[in-house]
């Protein structure tokens, strides 16, 4: 069952009814000011940091689930004439949930448009954040389809958050006394704590003259009413309240008379503004906000033609970004995800890491070291400069021993001490992201950038030194079998082999009571081989052949160890526990086979020549693959095991306990391409492709236009149900799997490689890819079975599959690829 449809021409998903199984959201903004917006206008806005600069209040895990938003109410001031119609309703359905005659929500690239119609009154609200601005526009267009004049009241409503979202939800003895606002020329300014150390404020402005406003929540809602029945809306009358403590809100009242057929635009702006520290009050010495600096911005964006121009600029921006990689294959789900939604989601994960979504509260985790490095893999071609800056930020949180803070706060860029380090895979991901950046851009200068350790001035070393220490970090932590020690956990945060936690409430991520000298990870071994091989490539390019040899030998040495201690006969083992017993082995009763090492070891090149890779991938297919994707392991853990930690804390089939943790599925897709099985690779791709799951939205339940972190596995009662949409490494890895390995268009140190491993039924596909400023127009045709490729570049037959860099000044390169046959 579907709740909407894709409009690929406009790059939108169109939701056709408001009561989707879960709120289906979109993200606004991509530089400093951000908003989360659901299909019923729920969500919140913030400046840079979802915890520390939250502008509006949102209540997670409430009933109804989506509570708090940017709401517009309409009131029919002649309602006595239309007895059977509601006197007032919400244009986005929530929060009043009155029946709408028509409803449609269009989520697009950085904007959301919600349209509805009740009793002949149509409203359409376009929400977006203009490029480079710290404000969110809601442009409301009202149309009167009745035969007579409609007298309407329009109400805008938001609830201000007192900046620090955690404090806002906990510290009521203080919060109930500190709320302050100012209202001037119809603009509501939220200035809690401006009197002391804040130089910033929020505001809500409107293009129309107000009939009234309220800024004290109780005055607007009434003593015991909720957002579904504000007494001011019911009465059609505001009380011009000025908040003093309690809950400051921004609500405005506009009266509109619309003749039959008449249309009217009203613009609302929700903004954030910073003043110079020494010029924050006007007049100086007063406690009144200096508004001179913000007024020109407000005046500009209250003009409908400026709004339209800003919207067109946003569209053009996304056209240009997405144009960097466009594909046309026989499969619509592939096309849609690669050309539109997967690339868009990768931008969102780049911006937010795991901080703010409808599953991440914005007050928990900051940026993850491992997460952000992986997000970069799918993002780097979109805005390479931002990727560069991010790499340097990440590396600056690295510790002198090569380890890394697991997370850091985006506003301060400091590592989070409460989580700390010792996730032993973390530093290796930095090697992969830097290598991807180098292959994409050829900007070798980044390796010489001085970057501090632990953000300590004076400790700066070239980025290259950070990469060397990342590799050394693994080599310094080798266990009894010669495999890397796991530390707190590896990629699987919940495989906590040194934790042994028996106390409720203890954090599995940070509590450790074993020294950690025994438990080892085969997964880290695979990742190490991959990273060391990348390092060898980098060292060769910068002409350090001896170092390249050292990295290669380290990789070979580790490979030997994996075959000795990490191979189980038909698949790779997962780990060794604190008693040196294998995990992910046929010897185990539960958790016999895990997906992660199969993907990682084959990606690192293991077993490709001698058939063992094929054996491992067949085991994955036979034991782990379901119609909804590949589960993490089987059999699921049926009870809590002290020596395994959080993984066994989840009920079977959920999350890391045998859920379909989508992030890992693309590793198997890539591995399948490594052994030349395009049908299998694309089959795995389609099982979790959100668009391909659109028809089962009542089972999947999350948005059909983005990947979710997890789909419940076959052991769960809700098999096939997705959770934790948007902020997941799944986005970047799927993008890499489909574009670089299945379609086979891959940046390398030597040029663009074209080596598709596609389904046997595909007769052709075309790609346009901008790479280092040059447009590659690639036409692939199948001339027979198999993956053998023959490239013709600008009419000339090429040896091999890598197109070396064309002479300076080249704008376009045309490539014809014959695949299969002879
Ligand atoms: C979450 C974390 C990620 C981790 C994964 C598996 O997605 O953000 O860092 O690798 O879970 O535990
Ligand atoms: C929990 C989650 C896991 C995530 C981790 C991040 O353990 O289950 O998915 O990676 O928290 O800290």
mmCIF file of C-alpha atoms in Angstrom, residues 173-511:
data_model
loop_
_atom_site.group_PDB
_atom_site.id
_atom_site.type_symbol
_atom_site.label_atom_id
_atom_site.label_comp_id
_atom_site.label_asym_id
_atom_site.label_seq_id
_atom_site.Cartn_x
_atom_site.Cartn_y
_atom_site.Cartn_z
ATOM 1 C CA UNK A 173 12.468 25.721 38.232
ATOM 2 C CA UNK A 174 14.593 28.191 36.231
ATOM 3 C CA UNK A 175 12.895 28.131 32.852
ATOM 4 C CA UNK A 176 9.477 29.138 34.107
ATOM 5 C CA UNK A 177 10.930 32.477 35.225
ATOM 6 C CA UNK A 178 13.279 33.537 32.441
ATOM 7 C CA UNK A 179 11.200 33.766 29.241
ATOM 8 C CA UNK A 180 11.236 37.218 27.622
ATOM 9 C CA UNK A 181 10.023 38.714 24.357
ATOM 10 C CA UNK A 182 9.641 42.068 22.655
ATOM 11 C CA UNK A 183 7.050 42.956 20.056
ATOM 12 C CA UNK A 184 7.714 45.812 17.669
ATOM 13 C CA UNK A 185 6.021 46.658 14.358
ATOM 14 C CA UNK A 186 4.231 43.327 14.429
ATOM 15 C CA UNK A 187 7.493 41.355 14.765
ATOM 16 C CA UNK A 188 7.799 39.050 17.765
ATOM 17 C CA UNK A 189 11.337 38.848 19.139
ATOM 18 C CA UNK A 190 12.271 36.006 21.448
ATOM 19 C CA UNK A 191 15.055 37.202 23.733
ATOM 20 C CA UNK A 192 15.305 34.848 26.677
ATOM 21 C CA UNK A 193 18.803 35.218 28.233
ATOM 22 C CA UNK A 194 19.652 38.082 25.863
ATOM 23 C CA UNK A 195 19.970 40.287 28.953
ATOM 24 C CA UNK A 196 23.073 38.347 29.980
ATOM 25 C CA UNK A 197 25.428 36.282 27.849
ATOM 26 C CA UNK A 198 23.517 35.709 24.646
ATOM 27 C CA UNK A 199 23.986 38.052 21.719
ATOM 28 C CA UNK A 200 21.363 36.281 19.641
ATOM 29 C CA UNK A 201 17.612 36.209 19.424
ATOM 30 C CA UNK A 202 14.889 34.593 17.350
ATOM 31 C CA UNK A 203 11.996 36.323 15.636
ATOM 32 C CA UNK A 204 8.719 35.700 13.893
ATOM 33 C CA UNK A 205 7.664 38.272 11.329
ATOM 34 C CA UNK A 206 4.724 38.571 8.945
ATOM 35 C CA UNK A 207 4.130 40.515 5.748
ATOM 36 C CA UNK A 208 0.669 41.688 6.866
ATOM 37 C CA UNK A 209 -0.535 44.110 9.475
ATOM 38 C CA UNK A 210 -1.498 42.115 12.531
ATOM 39 C CA UNK A 211 -4.951 42.117 14.010
ATOM 40 C CA UNK A 212 -3.344 40.856 17.194
ATOM 41 C CA UNK A 213 -0.724 38.573 18.679
ATOM 42 C CA UNK A 214 0.018 36.485 21.723
ATOM 43 C CA UNK A 215 3.391 35.590 23.164
ATOM 44 C CA UNK A 216 2.322 33.914 26.401
ATOM 45 C CA UNK A 217 1.298 30.359 25.657
ATOM 46 C CA UNK A 218 -1.494 30.231 28.166
ATOM 47 C CA UNK A 219 -3.046 33.379 26.734
ATOM 48 C CA UNK A 220 -3.133 31.818 23.284
ATOM 49 C CA UNK A 221 -4.210 28.285 24.168
ATOM 50 C CA UNK A 222 -6.312 28.953 27.197
ATOM 51 C CA UNK A 223 -5.892 27.454 30.591
ATOM 52 C CA UNK A 224 -6.515 23.799 29.806
ATOM 53 C CA UNK A 225 -6.557 23.648 26.001
ATOM 54 C CA UNK A 226 -3.983 22.045 23.756
ATOM 55 C CA UNK A 227 -2.619 23.074 20.356
ATOM 56 C CA UNK A 228 -5.602 21.325 18.791
ATOM 57 C CA UNK A 229 -8.050 23.876 20.212
ATOM 58 C CA UNK A 230 -6.425 27.214 21.054
ATOM 59 C CA UNK A 231 -8.958 29.460 22.709
ATOM 60 C CA UNK A 232 -7.701 32.514 20.777
ATOM 61 C CA UNK A 233 -8.390 30.697 17.506
ATOM 62 C CA UNK A 234 -11.782 29.540 18.684
ATOM 63 C CA UNK A 235 -12.713 33.066 19.687
ATOM 64 C CA UNK A 236 -11.039 34.758 16.720
ATOM 65 C CA UNK A 237 -9.437 37.168 19.128
ATOM 66 C CA UNK A 238 -5.919 37.544 20.497
ATOM 67 C CA UNK A 239 -5.021 39.307 23.731
ATOM 68 C CA UNK A 240 -1.682 40.879 22.743
ATOM 69 C CA UNK A 241 -0.005 39.178 25.683
ATOM 70 C CA UNK A 242 3.661 39.822 26.440
ATOM 71 C CA UNK A 243 5.347 36.732 27.825
ATOM 72 C CA UNK A 244 6.905 36.989 31.211
ATOM 73 C CA UNK A 245 8.367 33.660 32.223
ATOM 74 C CA UNK A 246 6.441 30.446 31.597
ATOM 75 C CA UNK A 247 6.294 29.541 27.892
ATOM 76 C CA UNK A 248 6.988 32.267 25.339
ATOM 77 C CA UNK A 249 5.321 31.604 22.003
ATOM 78 C CA UNK A 250 5.049 33.404 18.692
ATOM 79 C CA UNK A 251 1.458 33.615 17.482
ATOM 80 C CA UNK A 252 0.017 36.163 15.099
ATOM 81 C CA UNK A 253 -3.474 36.976 13.885
ATOM 82 C CA UNK A 254 -4.201 38.353 10.404
ATOM 83 C CA UNK A 255 -7.647 39.157 9.057
ATOM 84 C CA UNK A 256 -8.240 38.561 5.380
ATOM 85 C CA UNK A 257 -11.289 39.241 3.212
ATOM 86 C CA UNK A 258 -11.028 37.278 -0.049
ATOM 87 C CA UNK A 259 -13.487 37.926 -2.872
ATOM 88 C CA UNK A 260 -14.762 34.984 -4.899
ATOM 89 C CA UNK A 261 -11.813 33.563 -6.842
ATOM 90 C CA UNK A 262 -9.329 35.869 -5.170
ATOM 91 C CA UNK A 263 -5.850 34.748 -4.162
ATOM 92 C CA UNK A 264 -3.514 36.221 -1.572
ATOM 93 C CA UNK A 265 0.052 35.573 -0.434
ATOM 94 C CA UNK A 266 1.166 36.041 3.157
ATOM 95 C CA UNK A 267 4.801 35.588 4.125
ATOM 96 C CA UNK A 268 5.945 34.524 7.583
ATOM 97 C CA UNK A 269 9.600 34.478 8.596
ATOM 98 C CA UNK A 270 11.064 32.550 11.484
ATOM 99 C CA UNK A 271 14.617 33.802 11.915
ATOM 100 C CA UNK A 272 17.762 33.785 14.034
ATOM 101 C CA UNK A 273 20.013 36.790 14.372
ATOM 102 C CA UNK A 274 23.268 37.656 16.122
ATOM 103 C CA UNK A 275 24.261 41.154 17.161
ATOM 104 C CA UNK A 276 27.744 42.504 17.826
ATOM 105 C CA UNK A 277 28.513 42.014 21.538
ATOM 106 C CA UNK A 278 29.104 45.708 22.145
ATOM 107 C CA UNK A 279 26.061 46.837 20.188
ATOM 108 C CA UNK A 280 23.355 44.526 21.397
ATOM 109 C CA UNK A 281 21.088 47.086 23.025
ATOM 110 C CA UNK A 282 19.326 50.073 21.503
ATOM 111 C CA UNK A 283 19.516 52.617 22.980
ATOM 112 C CA UNK A 284 22.880 51.603 24.504
ATOM 113 C CA UNK A 285 22.547 51.026 28.209
ATOM 114 C CA UNK A 286 18.941 49.883 27.846
ATOM 115 C CA UNK A 287 17.718 46.286 27.889
ATOM 116 C CA UNK A 288 16.023 46.612 24.490
ATOM 117 C CA UNK A 289 17.282 44.554 21.536
ATOM 118 C CA UNK A 290 19.152 46.457 18.849
ATOM 119 C CA UNK A 291 16.985 45.717 15.827
ATOM 120 C CA UNK A 292 18.729 47.945 13.306
ATOM 121 C CA UNK A 293 20.890 45.051 12.118
ATOM 122 C CA UNK A 294 18.043 42.625 11.520
ATOM 123 C CA UNK A 295 15.390 44.931 10.079
ATOM 124 C CA UNK A 296 16.811 45.066 6.529
ATOM 125 C CA UNK A 297 16.852 41.259 6.397
ATOM 126 C CA UNK A 298 13.264 41.033 7.574
ATOM 127 C CA UNK A 299 12.138 43.735 5.146
ATOM 128 C CA UNK A 300 13.780 41.933 2.249
ATOM 129 C CA UNK A 301 12.229 38.535 2.821
ATOM 130 C CA UNK A 302 8.747 39.801 3.508
ATOM 131 C CA UNK A 303 8.543 40.736 -0.189
ATOM 132 C CA UNK A 304 6.935 37.972 -2.278
ATOM 133 C CA UNK A 305 9.220 38.588 -5.272
ATOM 134 C CA UNK A 306 12.312 38.209 -3.070
ATOM 135 C CA UNK A 307 10.842 34.993 -1.717
ATOM 136 C CA UNK A 308 10.277 33.695 -5.223
ATOM 137 C CA UNK A 309 13.816 34.616 -6.286
ATOM 138 C CA UNK A 310 15.266 32.888 -3.205
ATOM 139 C CA UNK A 311 13.224 29.784 -3.939
ATOM 140 C CA UNK A 312 14.383 29.654 -7.561
ATOM 141 C CA UNK A 313 17.982 30.077 -6.386
ATOM 142 C CA UNK A 314 17.536 27.093 -4.066
ATOM 143 C CA UNK A 315 16.166 24.988 -6.914
ATOM 144 C CA UNK A 316 19.000 25.991 -9.200
ATOM 145 C CA UNK A 317 21.509 25.120 -6.480
ATOM 146 C CA UNK A 318 20.151 21.577 -6.202
ATOM 147 C CA UNK A 319 19.880 21.182 -9.975
ATOM 148 C CA UNK A 320 23.556 21.923 -10.211
ATOM 149 C CA UNK A 321 24.576 19.671 -7.337
ATOM 150 C CA UNK A 322 22.578 16.664 -8.478
ATOM 151 C CA UNK A 323 23.642 17.148 -12.062
ATOM 152 C CA UNK A 324 27.137 15.986 -11.081
ATOM 153 C CA UNK A 325 25.994 12.387 -11.352
ATOM 154 C CA UNK A 326 22.976 11.446 -13.439
ATOM 155 C CA UNK A 327 22.178 7.970 -14.633
ATOM 156 C CA UNK A 328 19.635 6.366 -16.895
ATOM 157 C CA UNK A 329 19.300 2.602 -16.406
ATOM 158 C CA UNK A 330 16.478 0.164 -17.174
ATOM 159 C CA UNK A 331 15.527 0.243 -13.475
ATOM 160 C CA UNK A 332 13.436 3.224 -12.269
ATOM 161 C CA UNK A 333 14.294 2.644 -8.598
ATOM 162 C CA UNK A 334 17.997 2.846 -9.343
ATOM 163 C CA UNK A 335 17.528 6.013 -11.390
ATOM 164 C CA UNK A 336 15.374 7.765 -8.831
ATOM 165 C CA UNK A 337 17.566 6.988 -5.855
ATOM 166 C CA UNK A 338 20.886 7.764 -7.564
ATOM 167 C CA UNK A 339 19.700 10.883 -9.351
ATOM 168 C CA UNK A 340 17.664 12.369 -6.546
ATOM 169 C CA UNK A 341 17.003 10.923 -3.148
ATOM 170 C CA UNK A 342 20.119 8.983 -2.268
ATOM 171 C CA UNK A 343 22.333 11.967 -3.144
ATOM 172 C CA UNK A 344 20.019 14.246 -1.167
ATOM 173 C CA UNK A 345 20.128 11.964 1.870
ATOM 174 C CA UNK A 346 23.898 11.853 1.686
ATOM 175 C CA UNK A 347 23.950 15.661 1.992
ATOM 176 C CA UNK A 348 21.650 15.435 5.017
ATOM 177 C CA UNK A 349 23.832 12.834 6.726
ATOM 178 C CA UNK A 350 26.909 14.912 5.946
ATOM 179 C CA UNK A 351 25.310 17.913 7.655
ATOM 180 C CA UNK A 352 23.728 16.202 10.626
ATOM 181 C CA UNK A 353 25.775 13.085 11.253
ATOM 182 C CA UNK A 354 23.581 11.351 13.846
ATOM 183 C CA UNK A 355 22.367 14.458 15.677
ATOM 184 C CA UNK A 356 18.829 15.544 14.741
ATOM 185 C CA UNK A 357 16.064 13.528 13.103
ATOM 186 C CA UNK A 358 12.790 12.067 14.328
ATOM 187 C CA UNK A 359 14.822 9.255 15.916
ATOM 188 C CA UNK A 360 17.852 11.266 17.064
ATOM 189 C CA UNK A 361 16.728 13.866 19.567
ATOM 190 C CA UNK A 362 19.293 16.521 18.748
ATOM 191 C CA UNK A 363 20.475 16.469 22.357
ATOM 192 C CA UNK A 364 22.260 13.127 22.396
ATOM 193 C CA UNK A 365 25.120 12.431 20.104
ATOM 194 C CA UNK A 366 27.178 15.041 18.333
ATOM 195 C CA UNK A 367 29.142 14.141 15.223
ATOM 196 C CA UNK A 368 30.440 10.569 15.158
ATOM 197 C CA UNK A 369 34.063 10.072 14.074
ATOM 198 C CA UNK A 370 33.374 6.786 12.339
ATOM 199 C CA UNK A 371 30.003 7.974 11.073
ATOM 200 C CA UNK A 372 31.150 11.241 9.550
ATOM 201 C CA UNK A 373 34.118 9.638 7.824
ATOM 202 C CA UNK A 374 31.788 7.155 6.179
ATOM 203 C CA UNK A 375 29.165 9.788 5.302
ATOM 204 C CA UNK A 376 31.888 11.565 3.394
ATOM 205 C CA UNK A 377 32.376 8.611 1.039
ATOM 206 C CA UNK A 378 29.065 9.323 -0.680
ATOM 207 C CA UNK A 379 29.230 13.090 -0.312
ATOM 208 C CA UNK A 380 32.683 14.029 -1.502
ATOM 209 C CA UNK A 381 31.786 14.663 -5.151
ATOM 210 C CA UNK A 382 28.911 17.003 -4.220
ATOM 211 C CA UNK A 383 30.836 19.739 -2.387
ATOM 212 C CA UNK A 384 34.512 18.717 -2.135
ATOM 213 C CA UNK A 385 35.454 21.879 -0.213
ATOM 214 C CA UNK A 386 33.110 21.031 2.626
ATOM 215 C CA UNK A 387 34.453 17.499 2.655
ATOM 216 C CA UNK A 388 37.970 18.888 2.978
ATOM 217 C CA UNK A 389 37.018 21.067 5.942
ATOM 218 C CA UNK A 390 35.245 18.146 7.593
ATOM 219 C CA UNK A 391 38.253 15.859 7.204
ATOM 220 C CA UNK A 392 40.452 18.424 8.942
ATOM 221 C CA UNK A 393 37.908 18.848 11.768
ATOM 222 C CA UNK A 394 37.709 15.111 12.280
ATOM 223 C CA UNK A 395 41.447 14.618 12.232
ATOM 224 C CA UNK A 396 41.849 17.407 14.795
ATOM 225 C CA UNK A 397 39.883 15.341 17.320
ATOM 226 C CA UNK A 398 42.283 12.433 16.896
ATOM 227 C CA UNK A 399 44.388 11.574 19.934
ATOM 228 C CA UNK A 400 48.203 11.450 19.891
ATOM 229 C CA UNK A 401 48.226 7.630 20.007
ATOM 230 C CA UNK A 402 46.192 7.594 16.769
ATOM 231 C CA UNK A 403 42.931 6.752 18.530
ATOM 232 C CA UNK A 404 39.919 8.980 18.171
ATOM 233 C CA UNK A 405 37.153 10.468 20.222
ATOM 234 C CA UNK A 406 34.106 8.510 19.192
ATOM 235 C CA UNK A 407 32.031 11.699 18.960
ATOM 236 C CA UNK A 408 32.482 15.453 18.984
ATOM 237 C CA UNK A 409 30.239 18.519 19.307
ATOM 238 C CA UNK A 410 29.807 20.466 16.044
ATOM 239 C CA UNK A 411 29.627 23.895 17.704
ATOM 240 C CA UNK A 412 32.807 23.515 19.759
ATOM 241 C CA UNK A 413 34.517 20.865 17.608
ATOM 242 C CA UNK A 414 35.806 19.232 20.795
ATOM 243 C CA UNK A 415 35.663 15.514 21.488
ATOM 244 C CA UNK A 416 33.009 14.307 23.930
ATOM 245 C CA UNK A 417 34.736 13.155 27.079
ATOM 246 C CA UNK A 418 31.759 11.222 28.398
ATOM 247 C CA UNK A 419 32.007 8.754 25.519
ATOM 248 C CA UNK A 420 35.751 9.029 25.049
ATOM 249 C CA UNK A 421 37.708 6.770 22.725
ATOM 250 C CA UNK A 422 38.834 3.120 22.346
ATOM 251 C CA UNK A 423 36.436 2.049 19.656
ATOM 252 C CA UNK A 424 39.309 0.387 17.902
ATOM 253 C CA UNK A 425 38.007 0.663 14.343
ATOM 254 C CA UNK A 426 37.497 4.443 14.498
ATOM 255 C CA UNK A 427 40.838 5.774 13.215
ATOM 256 C CA UNK A 428 40.861 3.483 10.170
ATOM 257 C CA UNK A 429 37.791 5.176 8.687
ATOM 258 C CA UNK A 430 39.769 8.407 8.408
ATOM 259 C CA UNK A 431 42.062 6.671 5.935
ATOM 260 C CA UNK A 432 39.094 5.710 3.757
ATOM 261 C CA UNK A 433 37.610 9.206 3.729
ATOM 262 C CA UNK A 434 40.925 10.913 2.936
ATOM 263 C CA UNK A 435 41.607 8.418 0.188
ATOM 264 C CA UNK A 436 38.148 9.036 -1.303
ATOM 265 C CA UNK A 437 38.768 12.790 -1.154
ATOM 266 C CA UNK A 438 42.120 12.433 -2.923
ATOM 267 C CA UNK A 439 40.667 10.231 -5.646
ATOM 268 C CA UNK A 440 37.831 12.659 -6.222
ATOM 269 C CA UNK A 441 39.786 15.897 -6.204
ATOM 270 C CA UNK A 442 43.488 15.205 -6.742
ATOM 271 C CA UNK A 443 44.081 17.829 -4.035
ATOM 272 C CA UNK A 444 47.251 16.292 -2.591
ATOM 273 C CA UNK A 445 47.940 19.464 -0.614
ATOM 274 C CA UNK A 446 45.543 18.239 2.044
ATOM 275 C CA UNK A 447 48.126 15.683 3.185
ATOM 276 C CA UNK A 448 50.441 18.532 4.197
ATOM 277 C CA UNK A 449 47.835 20.481 6.144
ATOM 278 C CA UNK A 450 48.964 20.926 9.745
ATOM 279 C CA UNK A 451 46.347 19.391 12.029
ATOM 280 C CA UNK A 452 46.556 19.255 15.831
ATOM 281 C CA UNK A 453 45.952 16.208 18.006
ATOM 282 C CA UNK A 454 43.086 16.425 20.473
ATOM 283 C CA UNK A 455 42.644 20.034 19.344
ATOM 284 C CA UNK A 456 45.706 21.042 21.343
ATOM 285 C CA UNK A 457 47.560 24.012 19.865
ATOM 286 C CA UNK A 458 51.223 23.271 19.310
ATOM 287 C CA UNK A 459 50.682 19.595 18.443
ATOM 288 C CA UNK A 460 50.067 20.194 14.731
ATOM 289 C CA UNK A 461 51.370 17.582 12.338
ATOM 290 C CA UNK A 462 50.640 17.103 8.629
ATOM 291 C CA UNK A 463 47.423 15.219 7.958
ATOM 292 C CA UNK A 464 49.545 12.426 6.482
ATOM 293 C CA UNK A 465 51.022 11.846 9.942
ATOM 294 C CA UNK A 466 47.492 11.373 11.298
ATOM 295 C CA UNK A 467 46.885 8.683 8.711
ATOM 296 C CA UNK A 468 50.106 6.901 9.616
ATOM 297 C CA UNK A 469 49.135 6.940 13.279
ATOM 298 C CA UNK A 470 45.697 5.563 12.369
ATOM 299 C CA UNK A 471 47.361 2.513 10.859
ATOM 300 C CA UNK A 472 49.853 2.237 13.681
ATOM 301 C CA UNK A 473 47.016 2.357 16.223
ATOM 302 C CA UNK A 474 45.805 -1.050 15.009
ATOM 303 C CA UNK A 475 49.309 -2.497 14.884
ATOM 304 C CA UNK A 476 49.876 -1.412 18.474
ATOM 305 C CA UNK A 477 46.805 -3.337 19.596
ATOM 306 C CA UNK A 478 47.108 -6.917 18.463
ATOM 307 C CA UNK A 479 45.584 -9.816 20.388
ATOM 308 C CA UNK A 480 46.478 -13.456 21.086
ATOM 309 C CA UNK A 481 45.565 -14.693 17.579
ATOM 310 C CA UNK A 482 47.399 -11.825 15.922
ATOM 311 C CA UNK A 483 44.085 -10.120 15.122
ATOM 312 C CA UNK A 484 43.293 -6.519 16.122
ATOM 313 C CA UNK A 485 41.947 -6.048 19.653
ATOM 314 C CA UNK A 486 38.368 -4.836 19.571
ATOM 315 C CA UNK A 487 38.445 -2.255 22.404
ATOM 316 C CA UNK A 488 35.014 -1.006 23.465
ATOM 317 C CA UNK A 489 33.540 -2.136 20.161
ATOM 318 C CA UNK A 490 34.239 -2.003 16.457
ATOM 319 C CA UNK A 491 31.772 -0.918 13.761
ATOM 320 C CA UNK A 492 29.119 -2.812 15.669
ATOM 321 C CA UNK A 493 28.804 -0.514 18.678
ATOM 322 C CA UNK A 494 26.862 -3.200 20.470
ATOM 323 C CA UNK A 495 29.383 -6.016 20.329
ATOM 324 C CA UNK A 496 30.867 -5.113 23.713
ATOM 325 C CA UNK A 497 33.258 -7.909 24.494
ATOM 326 C CA UNK A 498 35.033 -6.191 27.379
ATOM 327 C CA UNK A 499 32.052 -4.672 29.086
ATOM 328 C CA UNK A 500 30.518 -7.407 31.277
ATOM 329 C CA UNK A 501 27.822 -5.086 32.510
ATOM 330 C CA UNK A 502 25.399 -6.456 35.106
ATOM 331 C CA UNK A 503 24.057 -3.189 36.491
ATOM 332 C CA UNK A 504 20.875 -1.656 35.085
ATOM 333 C CA UNK A 505 21.377 1.688 33.436
ATOM 334 C CA UNK A 506 25.108 1.315 32.894
ATOM 335 C CA UNK A 507 26.224 2.470 29.474
ATOM 336 C CA UNK A 508 27.353 -0.400 27.300
ATOM 337 C CA UNK A 509 29.324 2.101 25.277
ATOM 338 C CA UNK A 510 31.454 3.400 28.114
ATOM 339 C CA UNK A 511 31.496 0.844 30.906
#
